[in-house]
Short mmCIF file of C-alpha atoms and ligand atoms in Angstrom, two decimals:
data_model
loop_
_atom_site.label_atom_id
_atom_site.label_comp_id
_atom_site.label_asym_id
_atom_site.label_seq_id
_atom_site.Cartn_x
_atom_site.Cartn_y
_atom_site.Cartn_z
CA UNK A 1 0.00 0.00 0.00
CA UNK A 2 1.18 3.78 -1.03
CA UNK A 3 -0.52 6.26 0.83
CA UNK A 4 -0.19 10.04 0.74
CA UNK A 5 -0.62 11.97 4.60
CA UNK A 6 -1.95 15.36 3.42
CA UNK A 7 -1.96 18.33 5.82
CA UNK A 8 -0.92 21.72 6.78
CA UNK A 9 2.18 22.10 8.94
CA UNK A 10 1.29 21.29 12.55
CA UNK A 11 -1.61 19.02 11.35
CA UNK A 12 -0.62 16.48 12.91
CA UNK A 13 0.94 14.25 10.23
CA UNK A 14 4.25 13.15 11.95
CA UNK A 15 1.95 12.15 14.67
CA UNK A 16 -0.03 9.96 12.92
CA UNK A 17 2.38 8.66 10.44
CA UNK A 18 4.28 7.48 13.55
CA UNK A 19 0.89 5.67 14.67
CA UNK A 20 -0.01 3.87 11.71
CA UNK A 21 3.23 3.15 10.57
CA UNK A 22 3.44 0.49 13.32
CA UNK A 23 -0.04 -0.68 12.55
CA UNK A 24 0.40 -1.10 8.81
CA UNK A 25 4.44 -2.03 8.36
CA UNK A 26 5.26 0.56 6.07
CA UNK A 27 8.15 3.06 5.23
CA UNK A 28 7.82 6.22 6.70
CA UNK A 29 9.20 8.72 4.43
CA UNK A 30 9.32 12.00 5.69
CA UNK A 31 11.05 14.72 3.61
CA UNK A 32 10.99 16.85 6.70
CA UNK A 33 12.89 14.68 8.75
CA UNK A 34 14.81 13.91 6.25
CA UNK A 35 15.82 17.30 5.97
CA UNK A 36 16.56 18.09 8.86
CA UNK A 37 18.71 15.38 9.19
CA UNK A 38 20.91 16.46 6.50
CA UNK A 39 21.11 19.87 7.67
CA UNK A 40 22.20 18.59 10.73
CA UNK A 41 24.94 16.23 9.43
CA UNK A 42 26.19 19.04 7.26
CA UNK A 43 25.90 17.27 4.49
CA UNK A 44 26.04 19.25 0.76
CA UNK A 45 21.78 18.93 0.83
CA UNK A 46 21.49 20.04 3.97
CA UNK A 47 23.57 23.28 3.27
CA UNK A 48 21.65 24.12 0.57
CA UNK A 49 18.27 22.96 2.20
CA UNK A 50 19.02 25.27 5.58
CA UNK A 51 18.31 28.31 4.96
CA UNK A 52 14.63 27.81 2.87
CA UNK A 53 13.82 26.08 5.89
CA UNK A 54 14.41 28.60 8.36
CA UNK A 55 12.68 30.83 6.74
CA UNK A 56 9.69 28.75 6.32
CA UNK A 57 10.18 28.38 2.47
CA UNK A 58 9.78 25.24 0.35
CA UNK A 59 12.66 23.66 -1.00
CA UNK A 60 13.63 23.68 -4.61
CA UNK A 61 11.23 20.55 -6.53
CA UNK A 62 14.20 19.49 -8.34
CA UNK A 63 16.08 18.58 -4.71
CA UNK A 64 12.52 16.83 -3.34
CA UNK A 65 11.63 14.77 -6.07
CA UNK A 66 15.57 13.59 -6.39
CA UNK A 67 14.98 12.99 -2.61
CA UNK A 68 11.70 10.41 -3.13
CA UNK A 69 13.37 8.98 -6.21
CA UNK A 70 16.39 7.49 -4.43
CA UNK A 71 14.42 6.69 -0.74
CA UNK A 72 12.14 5.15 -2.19
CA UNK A 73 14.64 2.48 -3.90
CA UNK A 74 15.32 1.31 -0.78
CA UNK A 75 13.99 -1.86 0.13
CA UNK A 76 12.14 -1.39 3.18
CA UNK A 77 9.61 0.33 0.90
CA UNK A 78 8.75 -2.81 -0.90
CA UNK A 79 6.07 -3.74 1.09
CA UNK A 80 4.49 0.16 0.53
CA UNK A 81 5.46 3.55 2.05
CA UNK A 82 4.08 6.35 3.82
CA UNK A 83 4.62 9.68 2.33
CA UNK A 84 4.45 12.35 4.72
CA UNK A 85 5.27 16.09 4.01
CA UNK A 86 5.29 14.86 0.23
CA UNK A 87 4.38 16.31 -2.63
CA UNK A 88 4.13 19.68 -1.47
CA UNK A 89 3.43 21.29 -4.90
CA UNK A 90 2.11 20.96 -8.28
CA UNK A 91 5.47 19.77 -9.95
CA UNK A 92 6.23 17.13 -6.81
CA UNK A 93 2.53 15.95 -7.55
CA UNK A 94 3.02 15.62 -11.49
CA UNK A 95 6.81 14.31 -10.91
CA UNK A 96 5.33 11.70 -8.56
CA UNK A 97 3.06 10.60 -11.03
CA UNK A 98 5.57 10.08 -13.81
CA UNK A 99 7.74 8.30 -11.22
CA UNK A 100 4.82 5.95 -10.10
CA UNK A 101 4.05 5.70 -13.85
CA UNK A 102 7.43 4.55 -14.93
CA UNK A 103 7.77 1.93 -12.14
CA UNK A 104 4.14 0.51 -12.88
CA UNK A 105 3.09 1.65 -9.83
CA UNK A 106 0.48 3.62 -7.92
CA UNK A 107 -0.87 5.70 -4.97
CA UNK A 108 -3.83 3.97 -3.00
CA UNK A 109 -4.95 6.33 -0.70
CA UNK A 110 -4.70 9.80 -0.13
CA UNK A 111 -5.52 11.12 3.49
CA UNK A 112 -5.48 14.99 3.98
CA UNK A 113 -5.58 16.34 7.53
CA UNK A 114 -8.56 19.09 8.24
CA UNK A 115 -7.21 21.48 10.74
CA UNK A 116 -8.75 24.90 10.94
CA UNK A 117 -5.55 27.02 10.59
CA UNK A 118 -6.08 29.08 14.16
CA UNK A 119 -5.75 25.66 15.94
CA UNK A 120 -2.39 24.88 13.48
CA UNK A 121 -0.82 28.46 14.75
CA UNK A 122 -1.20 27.24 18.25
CA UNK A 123 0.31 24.01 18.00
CA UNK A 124 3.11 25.15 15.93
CA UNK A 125 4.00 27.73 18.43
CA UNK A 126 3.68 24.93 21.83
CA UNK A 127 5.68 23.01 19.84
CA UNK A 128 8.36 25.72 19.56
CA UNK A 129 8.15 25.77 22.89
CA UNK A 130 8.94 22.33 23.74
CA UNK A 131 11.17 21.04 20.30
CA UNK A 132 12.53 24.33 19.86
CA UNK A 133 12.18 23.99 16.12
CA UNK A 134 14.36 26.62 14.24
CA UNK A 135 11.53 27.25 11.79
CA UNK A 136 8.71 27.27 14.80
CA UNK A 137 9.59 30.68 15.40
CA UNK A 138 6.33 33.13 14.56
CA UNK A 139 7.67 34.66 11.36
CA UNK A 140 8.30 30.98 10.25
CA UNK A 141 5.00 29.61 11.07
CA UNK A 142 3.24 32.47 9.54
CA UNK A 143 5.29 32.13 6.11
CA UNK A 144 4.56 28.43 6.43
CA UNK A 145 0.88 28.45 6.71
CA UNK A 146 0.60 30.83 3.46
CA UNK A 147 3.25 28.69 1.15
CA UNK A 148 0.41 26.17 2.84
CA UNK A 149 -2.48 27.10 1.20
CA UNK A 150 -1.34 29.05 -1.78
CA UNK A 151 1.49 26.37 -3.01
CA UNK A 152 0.48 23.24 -1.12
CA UNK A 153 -3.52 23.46 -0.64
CA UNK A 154 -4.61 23.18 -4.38
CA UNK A 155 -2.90 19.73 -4.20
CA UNK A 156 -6.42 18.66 -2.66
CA UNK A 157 -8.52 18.84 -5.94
CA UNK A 158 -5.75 17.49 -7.73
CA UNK A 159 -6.09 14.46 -5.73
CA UNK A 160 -10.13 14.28 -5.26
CA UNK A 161 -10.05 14.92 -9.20
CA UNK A 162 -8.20 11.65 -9.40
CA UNK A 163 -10.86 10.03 -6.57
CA UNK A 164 -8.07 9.63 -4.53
CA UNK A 165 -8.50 11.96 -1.37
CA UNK A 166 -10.05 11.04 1.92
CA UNK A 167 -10.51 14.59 4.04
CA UNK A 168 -10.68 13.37 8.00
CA UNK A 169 -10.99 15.61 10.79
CA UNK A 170 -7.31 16.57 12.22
CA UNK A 171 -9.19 17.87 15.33
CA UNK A 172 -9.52 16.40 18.92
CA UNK A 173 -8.24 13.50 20.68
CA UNK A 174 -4.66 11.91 18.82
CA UNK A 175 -6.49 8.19 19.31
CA UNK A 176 -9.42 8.98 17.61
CA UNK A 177 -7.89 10.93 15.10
CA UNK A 178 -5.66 7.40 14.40
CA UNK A 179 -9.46 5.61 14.72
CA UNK A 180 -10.18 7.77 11.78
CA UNK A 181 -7.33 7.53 9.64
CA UNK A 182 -7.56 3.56 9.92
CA UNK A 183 -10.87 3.74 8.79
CA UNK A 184 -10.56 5.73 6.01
CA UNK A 185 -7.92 3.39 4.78
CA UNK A 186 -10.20 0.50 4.94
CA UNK A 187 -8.38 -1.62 7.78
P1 LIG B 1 7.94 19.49 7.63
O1 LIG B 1 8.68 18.84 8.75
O2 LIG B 1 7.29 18.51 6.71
O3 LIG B 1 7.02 20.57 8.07
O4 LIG B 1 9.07 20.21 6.72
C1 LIG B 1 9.92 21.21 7.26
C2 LIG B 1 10.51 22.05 6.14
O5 LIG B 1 11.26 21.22 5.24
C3 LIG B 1 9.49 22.77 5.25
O6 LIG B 1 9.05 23.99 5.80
C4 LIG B 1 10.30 22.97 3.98
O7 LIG B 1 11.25 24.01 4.11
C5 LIG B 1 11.08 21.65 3.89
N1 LIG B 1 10.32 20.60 3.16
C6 LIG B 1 9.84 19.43 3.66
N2 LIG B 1 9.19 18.73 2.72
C7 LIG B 1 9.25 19.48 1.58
C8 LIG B 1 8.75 19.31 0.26
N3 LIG B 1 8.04 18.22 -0.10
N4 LIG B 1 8.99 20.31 -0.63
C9 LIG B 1 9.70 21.40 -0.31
N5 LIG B 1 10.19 21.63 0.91
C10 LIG B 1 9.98 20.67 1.86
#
């Protein structure tokens, strides 16, 4: 199974790809994480990758979709994968596609994250608090949440256009919210 976790930053998605990651055995593939980890090996990516992410900008397509290409390879993602914080635009989405087409394969589900975007700014900003993020910061989060839903957002019709998308509730209780998510995905 190839599923797409859809949401705004601070919707939760980590969260819950953590959750039913475990229940389903899949790859996790975060491009977040794995980000971040290259920034903080100092790696040639992660110099380049820094300083859009502090500011709360998206990273070049061209870097991301060489990213998925190569990850997913690997062959823990054999038995499916988990894409989380991926695609984030138009050109990831189409690029995805052609990648998926050329390897015969496809997404099964997409799952987008509903959370109204007063209740994102607040859990961006706790968890600034606690992770000390360096692209939590308020400027950050506010740059974020608009490359959100002008770059990122119209990546929903895209994928209910191809009957794809599942929109759950992001909202209350982390359990449920998991409840949800594993029902929407038919297991
Ligand atoms: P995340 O942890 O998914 O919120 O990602 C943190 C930051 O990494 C984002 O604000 C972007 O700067 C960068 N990033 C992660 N995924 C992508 C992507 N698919 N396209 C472009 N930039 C990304």
């Amino acid at each position: 199974m190839k599923i797409i976790l859809f949401g705004a930053p601070g919707s939760g998605k980590g969260t819950q790809a953590h959750r039913i990651r475990e229940e389903l055995i899949l790859a996790h593939i975060s491009t977040g994480d794995i980000l971040r980890a290259a920034v903080q090996a100092g790696t040639p990516l992660g110099q380049e990758a820094k300083q859009y992410m502090e500011a709360g900008k998206l990273v070049p397509d061209k870097v991301i979709v060489g990213i998925i290409e190569e990850r997913t390879k690997k062959d823990d993602c054999r038995g499916g994968y988990l894409l989380d914080g991926f695609p984030r635009t138009l050109p990831q989405a189409e690029a995805l596609q052609e990648m998926l087409d050329r390897r015969s394969e496809r997404i099964d589900h997409v799952i987008s994250l509903v959370v109204p975007d007063a209740e994102l700014k607040r859990r961006l900003l706790g968890r600034a608090a606690i992770e000390g993020r360096a692209d939590d910061n308020e400027v950050a989060i506010a740059k974020r949440l608009d490359v959100f839903h002008s770059q990122t957002k119209p990546l929903v019709d895209y994928y209910r256009e191809r009957g794809l998308l599942t929109e759950i509730d992001g909202t209350g209780d982390i359990e449920q919210i998991t409840a949800r998510l594993l029902r929407a995905l038919g297991v």
